[in-house]
mmCIF file with all atom_site columns, C-alpha atoms in Angstrom:
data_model
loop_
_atom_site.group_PDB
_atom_site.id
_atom_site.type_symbol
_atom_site.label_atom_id
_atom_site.label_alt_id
_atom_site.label_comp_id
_atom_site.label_asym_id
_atom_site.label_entity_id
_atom_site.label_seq_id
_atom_site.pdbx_PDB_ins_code
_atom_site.Cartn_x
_atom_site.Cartn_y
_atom_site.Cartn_z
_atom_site.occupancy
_atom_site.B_iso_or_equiv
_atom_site.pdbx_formal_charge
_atom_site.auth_seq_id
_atom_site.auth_comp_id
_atom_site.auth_asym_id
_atom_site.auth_atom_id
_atom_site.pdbx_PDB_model_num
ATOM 1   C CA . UNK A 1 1   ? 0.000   0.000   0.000  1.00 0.00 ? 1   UNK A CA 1
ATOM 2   C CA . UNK A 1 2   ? 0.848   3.367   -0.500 1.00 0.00 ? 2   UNK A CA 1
ATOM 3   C CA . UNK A 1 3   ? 1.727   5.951   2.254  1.00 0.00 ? 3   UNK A CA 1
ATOM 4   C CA . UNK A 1 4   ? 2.502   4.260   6.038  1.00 0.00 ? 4   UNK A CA 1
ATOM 5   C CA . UNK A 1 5   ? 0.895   0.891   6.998  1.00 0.00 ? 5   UNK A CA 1
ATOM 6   C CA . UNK A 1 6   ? 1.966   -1.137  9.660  1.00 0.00 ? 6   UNK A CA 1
ATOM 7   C CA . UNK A 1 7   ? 3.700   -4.533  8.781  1.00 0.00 ? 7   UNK A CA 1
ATOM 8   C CA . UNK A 1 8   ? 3.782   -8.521  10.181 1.00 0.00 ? 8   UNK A CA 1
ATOM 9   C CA . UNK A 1 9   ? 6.510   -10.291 9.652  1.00 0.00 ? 9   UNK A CA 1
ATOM 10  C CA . UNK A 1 10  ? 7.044   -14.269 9.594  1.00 0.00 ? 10  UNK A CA 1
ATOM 11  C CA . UNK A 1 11  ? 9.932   -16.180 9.981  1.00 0.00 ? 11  UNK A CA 1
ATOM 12  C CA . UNK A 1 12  ? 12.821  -16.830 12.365 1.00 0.00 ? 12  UNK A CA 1
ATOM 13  C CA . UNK A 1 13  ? 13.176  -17.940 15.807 1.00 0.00 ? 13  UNK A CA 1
ATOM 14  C CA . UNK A 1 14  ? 13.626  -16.787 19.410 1.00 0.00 ? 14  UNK A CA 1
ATOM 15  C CA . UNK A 1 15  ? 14.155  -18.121 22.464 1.00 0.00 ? 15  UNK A CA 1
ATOM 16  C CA . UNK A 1 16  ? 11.647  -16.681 24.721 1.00 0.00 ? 16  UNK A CA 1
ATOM 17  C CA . UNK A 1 17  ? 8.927   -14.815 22.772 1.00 0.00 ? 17  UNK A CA 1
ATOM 18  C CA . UNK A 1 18  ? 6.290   -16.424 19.809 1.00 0.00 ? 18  UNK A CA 1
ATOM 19  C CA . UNK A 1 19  ? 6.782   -12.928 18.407 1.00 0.00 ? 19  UNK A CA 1
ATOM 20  C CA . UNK A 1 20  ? 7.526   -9.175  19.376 1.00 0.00 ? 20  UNK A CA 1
ATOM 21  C CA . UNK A 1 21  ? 5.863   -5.440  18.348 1.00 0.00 ? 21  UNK A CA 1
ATOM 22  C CA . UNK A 1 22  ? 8.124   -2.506  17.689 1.00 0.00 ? 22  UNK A CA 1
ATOM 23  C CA . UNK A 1 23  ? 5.692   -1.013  20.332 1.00 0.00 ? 23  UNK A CA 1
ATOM 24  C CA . UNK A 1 24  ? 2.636   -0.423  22.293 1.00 0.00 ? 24  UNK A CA 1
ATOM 25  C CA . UNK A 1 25  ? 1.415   2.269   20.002 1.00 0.00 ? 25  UNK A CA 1
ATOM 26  C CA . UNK A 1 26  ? -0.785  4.342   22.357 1.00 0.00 ? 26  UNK A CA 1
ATOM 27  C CA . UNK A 1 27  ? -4.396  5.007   20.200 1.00 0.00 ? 27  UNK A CA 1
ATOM 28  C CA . UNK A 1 28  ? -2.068  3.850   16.831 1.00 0.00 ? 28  UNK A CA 1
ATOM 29  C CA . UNK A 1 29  ? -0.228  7.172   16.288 1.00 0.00 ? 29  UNK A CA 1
ATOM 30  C CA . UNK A 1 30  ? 2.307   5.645   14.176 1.00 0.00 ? 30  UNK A CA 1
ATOM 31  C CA . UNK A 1 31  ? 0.858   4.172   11.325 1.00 0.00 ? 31  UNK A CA 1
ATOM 32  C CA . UNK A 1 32  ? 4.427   2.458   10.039 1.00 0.00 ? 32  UNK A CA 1
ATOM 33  C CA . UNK A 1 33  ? 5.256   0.424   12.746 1.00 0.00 ? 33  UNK A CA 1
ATOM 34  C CA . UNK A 1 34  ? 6.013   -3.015  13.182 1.00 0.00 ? 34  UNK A CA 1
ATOM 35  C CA . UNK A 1 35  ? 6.494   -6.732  14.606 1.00 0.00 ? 35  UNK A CA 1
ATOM 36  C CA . UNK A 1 36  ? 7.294   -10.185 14.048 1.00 0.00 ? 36  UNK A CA 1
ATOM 37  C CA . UNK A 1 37  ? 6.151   -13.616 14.648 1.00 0.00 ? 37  UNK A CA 1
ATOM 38  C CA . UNK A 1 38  ? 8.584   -16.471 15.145 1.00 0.00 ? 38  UNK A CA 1
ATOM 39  C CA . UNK A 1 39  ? 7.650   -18.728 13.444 1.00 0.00 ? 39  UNK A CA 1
ATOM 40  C CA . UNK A 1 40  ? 9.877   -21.165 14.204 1.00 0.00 ? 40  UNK A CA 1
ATOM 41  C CA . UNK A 1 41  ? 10.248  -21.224 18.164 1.00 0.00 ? 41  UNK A CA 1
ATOM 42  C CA . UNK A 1 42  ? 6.496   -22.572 17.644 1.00 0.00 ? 42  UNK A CA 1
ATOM 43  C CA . UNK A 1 43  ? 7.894   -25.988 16.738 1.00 0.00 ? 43  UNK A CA 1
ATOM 44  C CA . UNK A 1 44  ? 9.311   -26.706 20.303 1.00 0.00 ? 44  UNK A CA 1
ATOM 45  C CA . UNK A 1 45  ? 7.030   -24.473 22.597 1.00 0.00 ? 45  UNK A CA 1
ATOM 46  C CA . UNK A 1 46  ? 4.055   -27.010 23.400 1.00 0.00 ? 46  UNK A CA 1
ATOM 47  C CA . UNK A 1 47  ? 3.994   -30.180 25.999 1.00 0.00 ? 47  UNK A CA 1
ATOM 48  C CA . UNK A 1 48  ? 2.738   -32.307 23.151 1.00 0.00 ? 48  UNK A CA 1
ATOM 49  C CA . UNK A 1 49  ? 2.954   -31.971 19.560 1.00 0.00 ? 49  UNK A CA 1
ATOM 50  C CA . UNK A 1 50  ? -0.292  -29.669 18.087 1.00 0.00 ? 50  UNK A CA 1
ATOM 51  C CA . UNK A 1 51  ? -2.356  -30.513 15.798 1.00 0.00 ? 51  UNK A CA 1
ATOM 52  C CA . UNK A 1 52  ? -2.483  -28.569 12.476 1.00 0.00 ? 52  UNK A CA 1
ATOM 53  C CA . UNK A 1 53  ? -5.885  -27.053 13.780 1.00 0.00 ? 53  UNK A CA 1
ATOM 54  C CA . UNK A 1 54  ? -4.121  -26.282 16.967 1.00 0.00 ? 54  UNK A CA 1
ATOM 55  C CA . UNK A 1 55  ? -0.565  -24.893 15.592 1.00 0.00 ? 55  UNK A CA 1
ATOM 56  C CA . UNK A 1 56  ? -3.258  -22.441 13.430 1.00 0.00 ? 56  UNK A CA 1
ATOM 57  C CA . UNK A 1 57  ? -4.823  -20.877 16.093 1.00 0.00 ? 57  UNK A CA 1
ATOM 58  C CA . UNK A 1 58  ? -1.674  -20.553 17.842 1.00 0.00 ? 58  UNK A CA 1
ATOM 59  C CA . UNK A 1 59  ? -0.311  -18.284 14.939 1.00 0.00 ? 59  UNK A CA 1
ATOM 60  C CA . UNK A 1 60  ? -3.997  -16.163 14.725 1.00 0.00 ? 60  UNK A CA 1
ATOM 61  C CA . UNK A 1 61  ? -3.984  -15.542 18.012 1.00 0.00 ? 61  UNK A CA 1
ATOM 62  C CA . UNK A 1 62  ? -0.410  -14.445 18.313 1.00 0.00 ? 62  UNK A CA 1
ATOM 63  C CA . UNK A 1 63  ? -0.638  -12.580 15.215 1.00 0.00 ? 63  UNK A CA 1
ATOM 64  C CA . UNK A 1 64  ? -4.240  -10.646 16.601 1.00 0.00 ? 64  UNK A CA 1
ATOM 65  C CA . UNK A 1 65  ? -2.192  -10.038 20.297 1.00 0.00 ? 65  UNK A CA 1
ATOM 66  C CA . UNK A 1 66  ? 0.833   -8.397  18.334 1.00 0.00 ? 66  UNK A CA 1
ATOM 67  C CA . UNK A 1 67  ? -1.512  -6.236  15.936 1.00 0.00 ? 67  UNK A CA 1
ATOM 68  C CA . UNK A 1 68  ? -3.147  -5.980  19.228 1.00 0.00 ? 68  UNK A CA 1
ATOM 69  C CA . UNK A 1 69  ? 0.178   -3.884  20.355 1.00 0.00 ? 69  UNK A CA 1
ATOM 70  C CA . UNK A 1 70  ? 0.199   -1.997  17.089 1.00 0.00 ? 70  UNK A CA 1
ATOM 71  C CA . UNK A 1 71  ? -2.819  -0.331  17.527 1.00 0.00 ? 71  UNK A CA 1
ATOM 72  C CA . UNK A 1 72  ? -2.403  0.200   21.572 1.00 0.00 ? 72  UNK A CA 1
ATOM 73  C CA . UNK A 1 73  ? -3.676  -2.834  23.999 1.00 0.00 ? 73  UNK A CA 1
ATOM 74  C CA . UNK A 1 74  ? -1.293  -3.819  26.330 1.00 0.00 ? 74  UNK A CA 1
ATOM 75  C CA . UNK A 1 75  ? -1.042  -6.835  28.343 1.00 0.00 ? 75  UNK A CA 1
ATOM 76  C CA . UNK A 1 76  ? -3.807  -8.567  29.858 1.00 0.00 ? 76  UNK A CA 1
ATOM 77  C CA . UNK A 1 77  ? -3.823  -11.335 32.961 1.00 0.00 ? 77  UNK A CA 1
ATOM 78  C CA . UNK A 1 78  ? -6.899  -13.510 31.600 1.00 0.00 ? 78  UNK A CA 1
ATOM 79  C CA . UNK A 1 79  ? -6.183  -16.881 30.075 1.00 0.00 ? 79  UNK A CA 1
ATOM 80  C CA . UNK A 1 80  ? -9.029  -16.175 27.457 1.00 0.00 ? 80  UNK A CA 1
ATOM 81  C CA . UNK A 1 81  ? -8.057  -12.934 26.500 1.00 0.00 ? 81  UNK A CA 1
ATOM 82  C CA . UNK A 1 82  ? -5.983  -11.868 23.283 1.00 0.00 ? 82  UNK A CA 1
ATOM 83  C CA . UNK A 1 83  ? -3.918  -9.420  25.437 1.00 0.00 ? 83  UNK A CA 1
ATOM 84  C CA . UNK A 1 84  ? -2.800  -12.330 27.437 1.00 0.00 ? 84  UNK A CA 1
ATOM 85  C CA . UNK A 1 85  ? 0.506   -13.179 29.040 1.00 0.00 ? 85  UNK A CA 1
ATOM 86  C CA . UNK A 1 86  ? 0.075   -14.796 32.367 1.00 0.00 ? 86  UNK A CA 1
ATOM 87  C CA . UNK A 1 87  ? -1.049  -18.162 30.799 1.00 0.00 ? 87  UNK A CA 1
ATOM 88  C CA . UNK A 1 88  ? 1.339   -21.192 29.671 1.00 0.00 ? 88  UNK A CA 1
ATOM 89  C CA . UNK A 1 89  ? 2.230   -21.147 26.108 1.00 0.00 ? 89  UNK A CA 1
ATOM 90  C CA . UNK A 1 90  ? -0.598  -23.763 25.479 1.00 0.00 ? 90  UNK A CA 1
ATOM 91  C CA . UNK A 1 91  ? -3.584  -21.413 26.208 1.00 0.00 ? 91  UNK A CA 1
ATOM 92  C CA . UNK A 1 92  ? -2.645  -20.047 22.481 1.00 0.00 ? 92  UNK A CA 1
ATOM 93  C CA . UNK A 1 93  ? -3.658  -23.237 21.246 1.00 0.00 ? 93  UNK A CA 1
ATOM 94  C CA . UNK A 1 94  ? -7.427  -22.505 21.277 1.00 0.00 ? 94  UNK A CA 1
ATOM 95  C CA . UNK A 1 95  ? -9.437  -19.899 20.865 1.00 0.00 ? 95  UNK A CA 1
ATOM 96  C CA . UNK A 1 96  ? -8.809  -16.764 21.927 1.00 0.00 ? 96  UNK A CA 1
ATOM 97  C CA . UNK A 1 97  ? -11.009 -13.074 21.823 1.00 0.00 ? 97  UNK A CA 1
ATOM 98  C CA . UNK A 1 98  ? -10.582 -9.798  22.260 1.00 0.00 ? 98  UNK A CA 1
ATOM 99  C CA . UNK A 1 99  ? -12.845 -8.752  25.824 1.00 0.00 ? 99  UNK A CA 1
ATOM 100 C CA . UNK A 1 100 ? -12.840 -6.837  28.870 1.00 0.00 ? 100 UNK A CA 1
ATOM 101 C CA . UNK A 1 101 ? -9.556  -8.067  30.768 1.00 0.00 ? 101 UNK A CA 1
ATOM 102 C CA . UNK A 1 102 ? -7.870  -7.475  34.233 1.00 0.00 ? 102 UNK A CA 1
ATOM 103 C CA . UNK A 1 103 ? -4.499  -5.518  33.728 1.00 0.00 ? 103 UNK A CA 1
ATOM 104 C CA . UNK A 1 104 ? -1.446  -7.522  33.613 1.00 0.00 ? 104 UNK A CA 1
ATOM 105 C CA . UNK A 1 105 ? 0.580   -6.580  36.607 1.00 0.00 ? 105 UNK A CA 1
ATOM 106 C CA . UNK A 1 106 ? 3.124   -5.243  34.240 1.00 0.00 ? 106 UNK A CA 1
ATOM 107 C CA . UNK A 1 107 ? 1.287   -2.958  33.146 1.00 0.00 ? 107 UNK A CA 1
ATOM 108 C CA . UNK A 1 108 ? -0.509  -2.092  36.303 1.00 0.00 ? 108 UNK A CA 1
ATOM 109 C CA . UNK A 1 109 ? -1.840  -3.157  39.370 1.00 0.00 ? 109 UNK A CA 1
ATOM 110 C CA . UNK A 1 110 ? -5.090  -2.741  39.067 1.00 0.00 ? 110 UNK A CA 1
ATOM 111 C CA . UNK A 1 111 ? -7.815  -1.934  36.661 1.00 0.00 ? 111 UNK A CA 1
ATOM 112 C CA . UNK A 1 112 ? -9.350  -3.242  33.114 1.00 0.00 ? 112 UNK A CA 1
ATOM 113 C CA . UNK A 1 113 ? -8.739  -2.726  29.452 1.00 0.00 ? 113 UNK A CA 1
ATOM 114 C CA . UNK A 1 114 ? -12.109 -2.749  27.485 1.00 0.00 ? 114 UNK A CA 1
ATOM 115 C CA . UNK A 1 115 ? -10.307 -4.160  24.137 1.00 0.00 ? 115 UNK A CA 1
ATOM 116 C CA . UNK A 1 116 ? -13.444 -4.055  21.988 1.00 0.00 ? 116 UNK A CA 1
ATOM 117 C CA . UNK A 1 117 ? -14.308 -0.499  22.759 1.00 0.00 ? 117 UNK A CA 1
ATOM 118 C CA . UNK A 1 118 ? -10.777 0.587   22.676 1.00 0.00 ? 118 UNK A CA 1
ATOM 119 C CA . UNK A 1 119 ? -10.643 -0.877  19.424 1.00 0.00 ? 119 UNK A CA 1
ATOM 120 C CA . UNK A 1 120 ? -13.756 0.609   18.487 1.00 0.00 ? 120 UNK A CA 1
ATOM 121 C CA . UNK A 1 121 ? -12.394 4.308   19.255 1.00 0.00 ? 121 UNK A CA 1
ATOM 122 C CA . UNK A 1 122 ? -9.103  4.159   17.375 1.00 0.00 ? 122 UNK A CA 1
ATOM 123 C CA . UNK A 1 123 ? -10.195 2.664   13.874 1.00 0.00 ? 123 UNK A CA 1
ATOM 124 C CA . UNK A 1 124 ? -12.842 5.051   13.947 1.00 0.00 ? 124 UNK A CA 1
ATOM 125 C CA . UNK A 1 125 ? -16.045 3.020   14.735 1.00 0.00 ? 125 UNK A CA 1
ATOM 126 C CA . UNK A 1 126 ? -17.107 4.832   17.045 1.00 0.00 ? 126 UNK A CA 1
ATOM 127 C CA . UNK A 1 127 ? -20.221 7.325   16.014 1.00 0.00 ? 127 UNK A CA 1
ATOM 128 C CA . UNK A 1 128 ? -20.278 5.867   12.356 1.00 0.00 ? 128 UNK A CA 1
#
């Protein structure tokens, strides 16, 4: 596309992340930035060996928590949630949604991120 966009990148490996964002982008103010998924580090990451259905929703849902980070969410502490990263690597393996999550401690120590309407407010959904 012409003029800034945001990219995903596949490929690689690393040791302790499924993938990483350039940044938290606060309400998406830069429309250029960036992050990858490892694809590789998924191969040895599970107790047991996925299933192709499984090693799929793994990558969706890793690839919706780093966009996630592109356009502003940060970390969540709720197994369910995309924002997610209390859990053991294989909550990824099913599905996953965007909600209404408890902070991650990391983030802060108390309080909730409404993802939806977040979400909702920095595309522009809001009032259409």
């Amino acid at each position: 596309p012409s003029g800034p966009h945001s990219t995903v990148y596949f490929g690689g490996f690393s040791q302790g992340a499924f993938a990483i964002s350039e940044q938290v982008d606060p309400y998406n103010r830069d429309h250029a930035d960036d992050a990858i998924i490892f694809t590789r580090t998924y191969d040895v990451a599970f107790r047991r060996h996925p299933t192709f259905e499984q090693m799929a929703q793994a990558v969706g849902n890793t690839v919706a928590h780093e966009l996630g980070h592109l356009l502003g969410l940060v970390h969540t502490a709720d197994c369910a949630d995309l924002m997610d990263t209390r859990c053991t690597n294989d909550s990824i393996l099913v599905p996953q949604q965007f909600g209404t999550a408890v902070l991650d401690h990391s983030v802060f120590s108390l309080g909730l991120q409404n993802e939806l309407e977040l979400l909702d407010w920095i595309l522009g959904f809001v009032g259409l």
